[in-house]
C-alpha cells in the first residue's frame, strides 16, 4: 500500500534555524521509498534552504500556496514556476485557512490548480465542509464537497499533464486544529465519495484525510486502502510527534 504523510507547517516556525532542526528530525528517520513519501510544506521563504539541507532527498518539499499567474504586476505573490525552481514538487491549494483569511473562491482555486499542474507541480487540493454544513447531516456535507470539487476542478481533466498529479485532501473545517478529528469511517465514506466524483472523468485520484491527526489516531485513518495518507498541521511542528507519525506510516509499505 503506498502512503503519503504531509506536514503543513502553516506560518511556523519563526526562524530558518528552527525550520532546519525540525526538517532534519523528520529527514533522519525517513527512508527513501517510493511507497511511503514524507512531504514537508514549510513557509515559502524556507523551501530553498531546506532543499539544500535535504542532502539525500529523502523528504519531498512542497509549498502551501501559489499564485495563478506566472509573472507580472502582482505584488506579494509567489508563482508556481518559482516554487518549482526552489525545489518544491508539490503545492497545497485551497486550504480552508486561505479560503477564510485570503477570501479565496473556488474560481481562484481552479485557476491556481491549472497553473500549478502546468508547472509540473503535484497539487493537493483541500476540500471540507464547515460545522454548519455538517450539522445538516452527512448527505449535506457530501453535497457541499461535491459542489467544491465541481467548481475547483472545472476543465481540469482537459489539462496536460493530466490529473495523475492531483490529490484531494478531505479536511472538514470543524476538525482542523480543534483536537476533534473526524471518525475514520466518515473519512473513508467521504474518500470514496470524492473518488466517485473525480474519477468519473477517467482519473485515479487519491484522497488524504486532514484535521487533528496525531500519533494516536493516525492508524485509524491510514490503515484503510481508501485513505492514501494524512495532511498534518499542528502535530507536524512537534518534532517527536511527527517522527512517531512517520514511523506509523512506514508500517503500511
Ligand atoms: P491540524 O491541521 O492537523 O492542526 O488539524 C490540518 C491542516 O490544516 O491541514
mmCIF file of C-alpha atoms and ligand atoms in Angstrom:
data_model
loop_
_atom_site.group_PDB
_atom_site.id
_atom_site.type_symbol
_atom_site.label_atom_id
_atom_site.label_comp_id
_atom_site.label_asym_id
_atom_site.label_seq_id
_atom_site.Cartn_x
_atom_site.Cartn_y
_atom_site.Cartn_z
ATOM 1 C CA UNK A 1 0.000 0.000 0.000
ATOM 2 C CA UNK A 2 1.621 3.315 -0.898
ATOM 3 C CA UNK A 3 1.147 6.208 1.516
ATOM 4 C CA UNK A 4 1.844 9.919 1.762
ATOM 5 C CA UNK A 5 2.345 11.849 5.000
ATOM 6 C CA UNK A 6 2.181 15.611 4.562
ATOM 7 C CA UNK A 7 3.368 18.218 7.064
ATOM 8 C CA UNK A 8 1.646 21.561 6.681
ATOM 9 C CA UNK A 9 3.755 23.850 8.863
ATOM 10 C CA UNK A 10 1.456 26.840 8.159
ATOM 11 C CA UNK A 11 3.101 30.080 9.436
ATOM 12 C CA UNK A 12 5.688 28.242 11.551
ATOM 13 C CA UNK A 13 8.414 28.125 12.786
ATOM 14 C CA UNK A 14 9.864 31.594 13.400
ATOM 15 C CA UNK A 15 13.351 31.086 12.063
ATOM 16 C CA UNK A 16 15.233 29.138 9.424
ATOM 17 C CA UNK A 17 17.332 27.614 12.226
ATOM 18 C CA UNK A 18 14.254 26.089 13.857
ATOM 19 C CA UNK A 19 12.943 25.038 10.450
ATOM 20 C CA UNK A 20 16.175 23.175 9.699
ATOM 21 C CA UNK A 21 16.084 21.442 13.082
ATOM 22 C CA UNK A 22 12.511 20.292 12.527
ATOM 23 C CA UNK A 23 13.251 19.237 8.976
ATOM 24 C CA UNK A 24 16.339 17.229 9.937
ATOM 25 C CA UNK A 25 14.477 15.452 12.702
ATOM 26 C CA UNK A 26 11.947 14.162 10.150
ATOM 27 C CA UNK A 27 14.547 13.525 7.491
ATOM 28 C CA UNK A 28 16.732 11.334 9.751
ATOM 29 C CA UNK A 29 14.063 8.678 10.122
ATOM 30 C CA UNK A 30 12.609 8.967 6.632
ATOM 31 C CA UNK A 31 13.625 6.182 4.327
ATOM 32 C CA UNK A 32 13.947 6.819 0.663
ATOM 33 C CA UNK A 33 10.960 4.913 -0.664
ATOM 34 C CA UNK A 34 8.518 5.171 -3.486
ATOM 35 C CA UNK A 35 5.860 3.558 -1.309
ATOM 36 C CA UNK A 36 5.918 5.919 1.655
ATOM 37 C CA UNK A 37 6.512 9.559 0.917
ATOM 38 C CA UNK A 38 7.047 12.215 3.567
ATOM 39 C CA UNK A 39 6.282 15.681 2.282
ATOM 40 C CA UNK A 40 7.060 18.865 4.202
ATOM 41 C CA UNK A 41 5.353 22.108 3.240
ATOM 42 C CA UNK A 42 7.166 24.947 5.042
ATOM 43 C CA UNK A 43 6.544 28.673 4.556
ATOM 44 C CA UNK A 44 7.782 29.546 1.030
ATOM 45 C CA UNK A 45 10.908 31.502 2.127
ATOM 46 C CA UNK A 46 12.300 28.320 3.754
ATOM 47 C CA UNK A 47 11.896 25.987 0.762
ATOM 48 C CA UNK A 48 15.193 26.798 -0.919
ATOM 49 C CA UNK A 49 17.301 26.363 2.220
ATOM 50 C CA UNK A 50 15.559 23.148 3.244
ATOM 51 C CA UNK A 51 16.078 21.814 -0.253
ATOM 52 C CA UNK A 52 19.828 22.288 0.268
ATOM 53 C CA UNK A 53 19.583 20.645 3.694
ATOM 54 C CA UNK A 54 17.820 17.680 2.070
ATOM 55 C CA UNK A 55 21.107 16.067 1.043
ATOM 56 C CA UNK A 56 19.766 12.614 0.286
ATOM 57 C CA UNK A 57 16.435 13.996 -0.998
ATOM 58 C CA UNK A 58 14.541 11.641 1.252
ATOM 59 C CA UNK A 59 11.882 14.148 2.184
ATOM 60 C CA UNK A 60 9.808 15.831 -0.521
ATOM 61 C CA UNK A 61 9.193 19.566 -0.317
ATOM 62 C CA UNK A 62 6.010 21.422 -1.107
ATOM 63 C CA UNK A 63 4.525 24.915 -0.917
ATOM 64 C CA UNK A 64 1.347 25.917 0.910
ATOM 65 C CA UNK A 65 0.010 28.006 -1.967
ATOM 66 C CA UNK A 66 0.960 29.582 -5.291
ATOM 67 C CA UNK A 67 -0.440 32.378 -7.454
ATOM 68 C CA UNK A 68 -2.421 31.746 -10.652
ATOM 69 C CA UNK A 69 -0.258 33.888 -12.928
ATOM 70 C CA UNK A 70 3.322 33.004 -13.706
ATOM 71 C CA UNK A 71 4.674 36.568 -13.681
ATOM 72 C CA UNK A 72 3.660 40.212 -13.823
ATOM 73 C CA UNK A 73 2.466 43.067 -11.653
ATOM 74 C CA UNK A 74 1.130 41.063 -8.709
ATOM 75 C CA UNK A 75 2.699 42.479 -5.575
ATOM 76 C CA UNK A 76 3.372 39.960 -2.848
ATOM 77 C CA UNK A 77 2.636 36.832 -4.862
ATOM 78 C CA UNK A 78 4.787 33.751 -5.482
ATOM 79 C CA UNK A 79 4.382 31.811 -8.718
ATOM 80 C CA UNK A 80 4.192 28.071 -9.344
ATOM 81 C CA UNK A 81 7.349 28.022 -11.538
ATOM 82 C CA UNK A 82 9.215 29.900 -8.783
ATOM 83 C CA UNK A 83 8.411 27.367 -6.094
ATOM 84 C CA UNK A 84 9.154 24.538 -8.505
ATOM 85 C CA UNK A 85 12.610 26.006 -9.157
ATOM 86 C CA UNK A 86 13.226 26.317 -5.408
ATOM 87 C CA UNK A 87 12.836 22.563 -5.076
ATOM 88 C CA UNK A 88 9.146 22.025 -4.358
ATOM 89 C CA UNK A 89 7.456 19.129 -6.099
ATOM 90 C CA UNK A 90 4.016 19.639 -4.527
ATOM 91 C CA UNK A 91 1.731 22.547 -3.715
ATOM 92 C CA UNK A 92 -1.282 22.678 -1.393
ATOM 93 C CA UNK A 93 -4.155 24.641 -2.946
ATOM 94 C CA UNK A 94 -7.478 25.706 -1.466
ATOM 95 C CA UNK A 95 -6.706 25.163 2.206
ATOM 96 C CA UNK A 96 -9.665 26.307 4.293
ATOM 97 C CA UNK A 97 -7.482 28.873 6.070
ATOM 98 C CA UNK A 98 -6.768 30.516 2.715
ATOM 99 C CA UNK A 99 -10.418 30.306 1.741
ATOM 100 C CA UNK A 100 -11.220 32.065 5.035
ATOM 101 C CA UNK A 101 -8.411 34.581 5.606
ATOM 102 C CA UNK A 102 -7.486 35.314 1.977
ATOM 103 C CA UNK A 103 -11.081 35.016 0.765
ATOM 104 C CA UNK A 104 -10.077 32.525 -1.925
ATOM 105 C CA UNK A 105 -13.036 31.486 -4.004
ATOM 106 C CA UNK A 106 -13.495 28.229 -5.916
ATOM 107 C CA UNK A 107 -12.839 30.174 -9.136
ATOM 108 C CA UNK A 108 -9.465 31.390 -7.804
ATOM 109 C CA UNK A 109 -8.609 27.893 -6.627
ATOM 110 C CA UNK A 110 -9.474 26.491 -10.061
ATOM 111 C CA UNK A 111 -7.074 28.953 -11.732
ATOM 112 C CA UNK A 112 -4.308 28.128 -9.251
ATOM 113 C CA UNK A 113 -4.677 24.377 -9.799
ATOM 114 C CA UNK A 114 -4.384 24.808 -13.561
ATOM 115 C CA UNK A 115 -1.229 26.902 -13.279
ATOM 116 C CA UNK A 116 0.343 24.523 -10.761
ATOM 117 C CA UNK A 117 -0.347 21.444 -12.912
ATOM 118 C CA UNK A 118 1.050 23.209 -15.963
ATOM 119 C CA UNK A 119 4.202 23.943 -13.962
ATOM 120 C CA UNK A 120 4.569 20.220 -13.258
ATOM 121 C CA UNK A 121 3.769 20.523 -9.582
ATOM 122 C CA UNK A 122 1.660 17.877 -7.887
ATOM 123 C CA UNK A 123 -1.414 19.519 -6.426
ATOM 124 C CA UNK A 124 -3.024 18.734 -3.080
ATOM 125 C CA UNK A 125 -6.483 20.267 -3.314
ATOM 126 C CA UNK A 126 -8.160 20.760 0.083
ATOM 127 C CA UNK A 127 -11.913 20.457 0.392
ATOM 128 C CA UNK A 128 -14.061 20.248 3.503
ATOM 129 C CA UNK A 129 -17.373 21.262 4.958
ATOM 130 C CA UNK A 130 -17.989 23.727 7.793
ATOM 131 C CA UNK A 131 -19.647 22.740 11.046
ATOM 132 C CA UNK A 132 -22.914 24.295 9.833
ATOM 133 C CA UNK A 133 -22.954 22.059 6.764
ATOM 134 C CA UNK A 134 -22.046 19.025 8.855
ATOM 135 C CA UNK A 135 -24.848 19.734 11.339
ATOM 136 C CA UNK A 136 -27.313 19.384 8.481
ATOM 137 C CA UNK A 137 -26.161 15.759 8.148
ATOM 138 C CA UNK A 138 -23.680 13.687 6.187
ATOM 139 C CA UNK A 139 -25.625 13.996 2.919
ATOM 140 C CA UNK A 140 -25.489 17.791 3.154
ATOM 141 C CA UNK A 141 -21.741 17.595 3.790
ATOM 142 C CA UNK A 142 -21.355 15.372 0.717
ATOM 143 C CA UNK A 143 -23.305 17.815 -1.422
ATOM 144 C CA UNK A 144 -21.105 20.641 -0.221
ATOM 145 C CA UNK A 145 -17.935 18.703 -1.115
ATOM 146 C CA UNK A 146 -19.400 17.766 -4.497
ATOM 147 C CA UNK A 147 -20.015 21.401 -5.297
ATOM 148 C CA UNK A 148 -16.466 22.365 -4.215
ATOM 149 C CA UNK A 149 -14.971 19.625 -6.401
ATOM 150 C CA UNK A 150 -17.115 20.604 -9.348
ATOM 151 C CA UNK A 151 -16.014 24.247 -9.206
ATOM 152 C CA UNK A 152 -12.395 23.711 -8.132
ATOM 153 C CA UNK A 153 -11.745 21.104 -10.826
ATOM 154 C CA UNK A 154 -13.614 22.744 -13.669
ATOM 155 C CA UNK A 155 -11.937 21.893 -17.007
ATOM 156 C CA UNK A 156 -9.030 20.195 -15.232
ATOM 157 C CA UNK A 157 -9.416 16.838 -16.961
ATOM 158 C CA UNK A 158 -8.541 18.511 -20.295
ATOM 159 C CA UNK A 159 -5.159 19.538 -18.985
ATOM 160 C CA UNK A 160 -1.755 18.094 -19.759
ATOM 161 C CA UNK A 161 -0.249 16.641 -17.637
ATOM 162 C CA UNK A 162 -3.480 15.044 -16.542
ATOM 163 C CA UNK A 163 -4.947 14.520 -13.114
ATOM 164 C CA UNK A 164 -2.451 11.850 -12.072
ATOM 165 C CA UNK A 165 -0.739 14.825 -10.455
ATOM 166 C CA UNK A 166 -3.807 15.664 -8.416
ATOM 167 C CA UNK A 167 -4.503 14.550 -4.843
ATOM 168 C CA UNK A 168 -7.554 15.629 -2.859
ATOM 169 C CA UNK A 169 -7.334 16.199 0.903
ATOM 170 C CA UNK A 170 -10.608 15.837 2.756
ATOM 171 C CA UNK A 171 -10.294 18.319 5.598
ATOM 172 C CA UNK A 172 -13.544 19.033 7.434
ATOM 173 C CA UNK A 173 -13.145 22.582 8.728
ATOM 174 C CA UNK A 174 -14.562 21.668 12.139
ATOM 175 C CA UNK A 175 -11.753 19.133 12.591
ATOM 176 C CA UNK A 176 -8.842 21.443 11.772
ATOM 177 C CA UNK A 177 -6.862 22.472 14.841
ATOM 178 C CA UNK A 178 -9.704 21.558 17.183
ATOM 179 C CA UNK A 179 -8.475 18.229 18.544
ATOM 180 C CA UNK A 180 -11.703 16.677 17.212
ATOM 181 C CA UNK A 181 -10.742 14.508 14.266
ATOM 182 C CA UNK A 182 -13.448 13.038 12.033
ATOM 183 C CA UNK A 183 -14.411 9.423 12.626
ATOM 184 C CA UNK A 184 -12.318 7.164 10.349
ATOM 185 C CA UNK A 185 -15.495 5.597 8.929
ATOM 186 C CA UNK A 186 -16.779 9.035 7.912
ATOM 187 C CA UNK A 187 -13.421 9.955 6.361
ATOM 188 C CA UNK A 188 -13.453 6.673 4.417
ATOM 189 C CA UNK A 189 -17.007 7.253 3.204
ATOM 190 C CA UNK A 190 -16.065 10.753 2.114
ATOM 191 C CA UNK A 191 -12.883 9.497 0.397
ATOM 192 C CA UNK A 192 -14.990 7.043 -1.611
ATOM 193 C CA UNK A 193 -17.452 9.785 -2.441
ATOM 194 C CA UNK A 194 -14.682 12.137 -3.596
ATOM 195 C CA UNK A 195 -13.180 9.422 -5.804
ATOM 196 C CA UNK A 196 -16.555 8.572 -7.306
ATOM 197 C CA UNK A 197 -16.953 12.223 -8.310
ATOM 198 C CA UNK A 198 -13.472 12.937 -9.576
ATOM 199 C CA UNK A 199 -12.639 9.577 -11.090
ATOM 200 C CA UNK A 200 -15.721 9.574 -13.263
ATOM 201 C CA UNK A 201 -13.577 11.778 -15.529
ATOM 202 C CA UNK A 202 -11.223 8.844 -16.033
ATOM 203 C CA UNK A 203 -8.594 9.791 -13.478
ATOM 204 C CA UNK A 204 -7.353 7.885 -10.483
ATOM 205 C CA UNK A 205 -7.252 10.496 -7.785
ATOM 206 C CA UNK A 206 -6.002 9.631 -4.286
ATOM 207 C CA UNK A 207 -7.518 11.054 -1.119
ATOM 208 C CA UNK A 208 -5.819 12.205 2.096
ATOM 209 C CA UNK A 209 -7.510 12.917 5.399
ATOM 210 C CA UNK A 210 -6.624 16.055 7.394
ATOM 211 C CA UNK A 211 -7.926 17.534 10.642
ATOM 212 C CA UNK A 212 -6.468 16.956 14.127
ATOM 213 C CA UNK A 213 -4.451 13.897 13.181
ATOM 214 C CA UNK A 214 -1.733 12.798 15.598
ATOM 215 C CA UNK A 215 0.200 9.692 16.538
ATOM 216 C CA UNK A 216 -2.772 8.337 18.498
ATOM 217 C CA UNK A 217 -5.370 8.465 15.736
ATOM 218 C CA UNK A 218 -3.306 8.199 12.534
ATOM 219 C CA UNK A 219 -3.538 4.398 12.262
ATOM 220 C CA UNK A 220 -7.327 4.568 12.284
ATOM 221 C CA UNK A 221 -7.255 6.544 9.035
ATOM 222 C CA UNK A 222 -4.328 5.270 7.039
ATOM 223 C CA UNK A 223 -4.802 1.555 7.624
ATOM 224 C CA UNK A 224 -7.577 1.672 5.028
ATOM 225 C CA UNK A 225 -6.848 1.433 1.326
ATOM 226 C CA UNK A 226 -9.293 4.246 0.621
ATOM 227 C CA UNK A 227 -7.101 6.740 2.505
ATOM 228 C CA UNK A 228 -3.787 7.484 0.871
ATOM 229 C CA UNK A 229 -2.364 9.348 3.855
ATOM 230 C CA UNK A 230 -2.728 12.371 6.104
ATOM 231 C CA UNK A 231 -2.318 16.119 5.896
ATOM 232 C CA UNK A 232 -0.973 17.101 9.306
ATOM 233 C CA UNK A 233 -0.958 20.616 10.758
ATOM 234 C CA UNK A 234 -0.311 21.111 14.486
ATOM 235 C CA UNK A 235 1.323 17.727 15.111
ATOM 236 C CA UNK A 236 3.783 18.270 12.245
ATOM 237 C CA UNK A 237 5.622 21.065 14.049
ATOM 238 C CA UNK A 238 6.236 18.906 17.123
ATOM 239 C CA UNK A 239 9.405 17.021 16.181
ATOM 240 C CA UNK A 240 8.867 13.916 18.334
ATOM 241 C CA UNK A 241 5.190 13.628 17.480
ATOM 242 C CA UNK A 242 5.806 13.901 13.751
ATOM 243 C CA UNK A 243 8.579 11.289 13.963
ATOM 244 C CA UNK A 244 6.074 8.905 15.556
ATOM 245 C CA UNK A 245 3.679 9.625 12.694
ATOM 246 C CA UNK A 246 6.367 8.873 10.100
ATOM 247 C CA UNK A 247 7.073 5.543 11.800
ATOM 248 C CA UNK A 248 3.369 4.670 11.845
ATOM 249 C CA UNK A 249 3.086 5.485 8.135
ATOM 250 C CA UNK A 250 6.122 3.325 7.367
ATOM 251 C CA UNK A 251 4.278 0.291 8.743
ATOM 252 C CA UNK A 252 1.997 0.373 5.702
ATOM 253 C CA UNK A 253 4.525 -0.342 2.983
HETATM 254 P P1 LIG B 1 -4.399 20.171 12.064
HETATM 255 O O1 LIG B 1 -4.350 20.925 10.666
HETATM 256 O O2 LIG B 1 -3.677 18.848 11.895
HETATM 257 O O3 LIG B 1 -3.679 21.089 13.011
HETATM 258 O O4 LIG B 1 -5.823 19.993 12.432
HETATM 259 C C1 LIG B 1 -4.540 20.225 9.468
HETATM 260 C C2 LIG B 1 -4.487 21.202 8.320
HETATM 261 O O5 LIG B 1 -4.879 22.359 8.495
HETATM 262 O O6 LIG B 1 -4.056 20.858 7.219
#
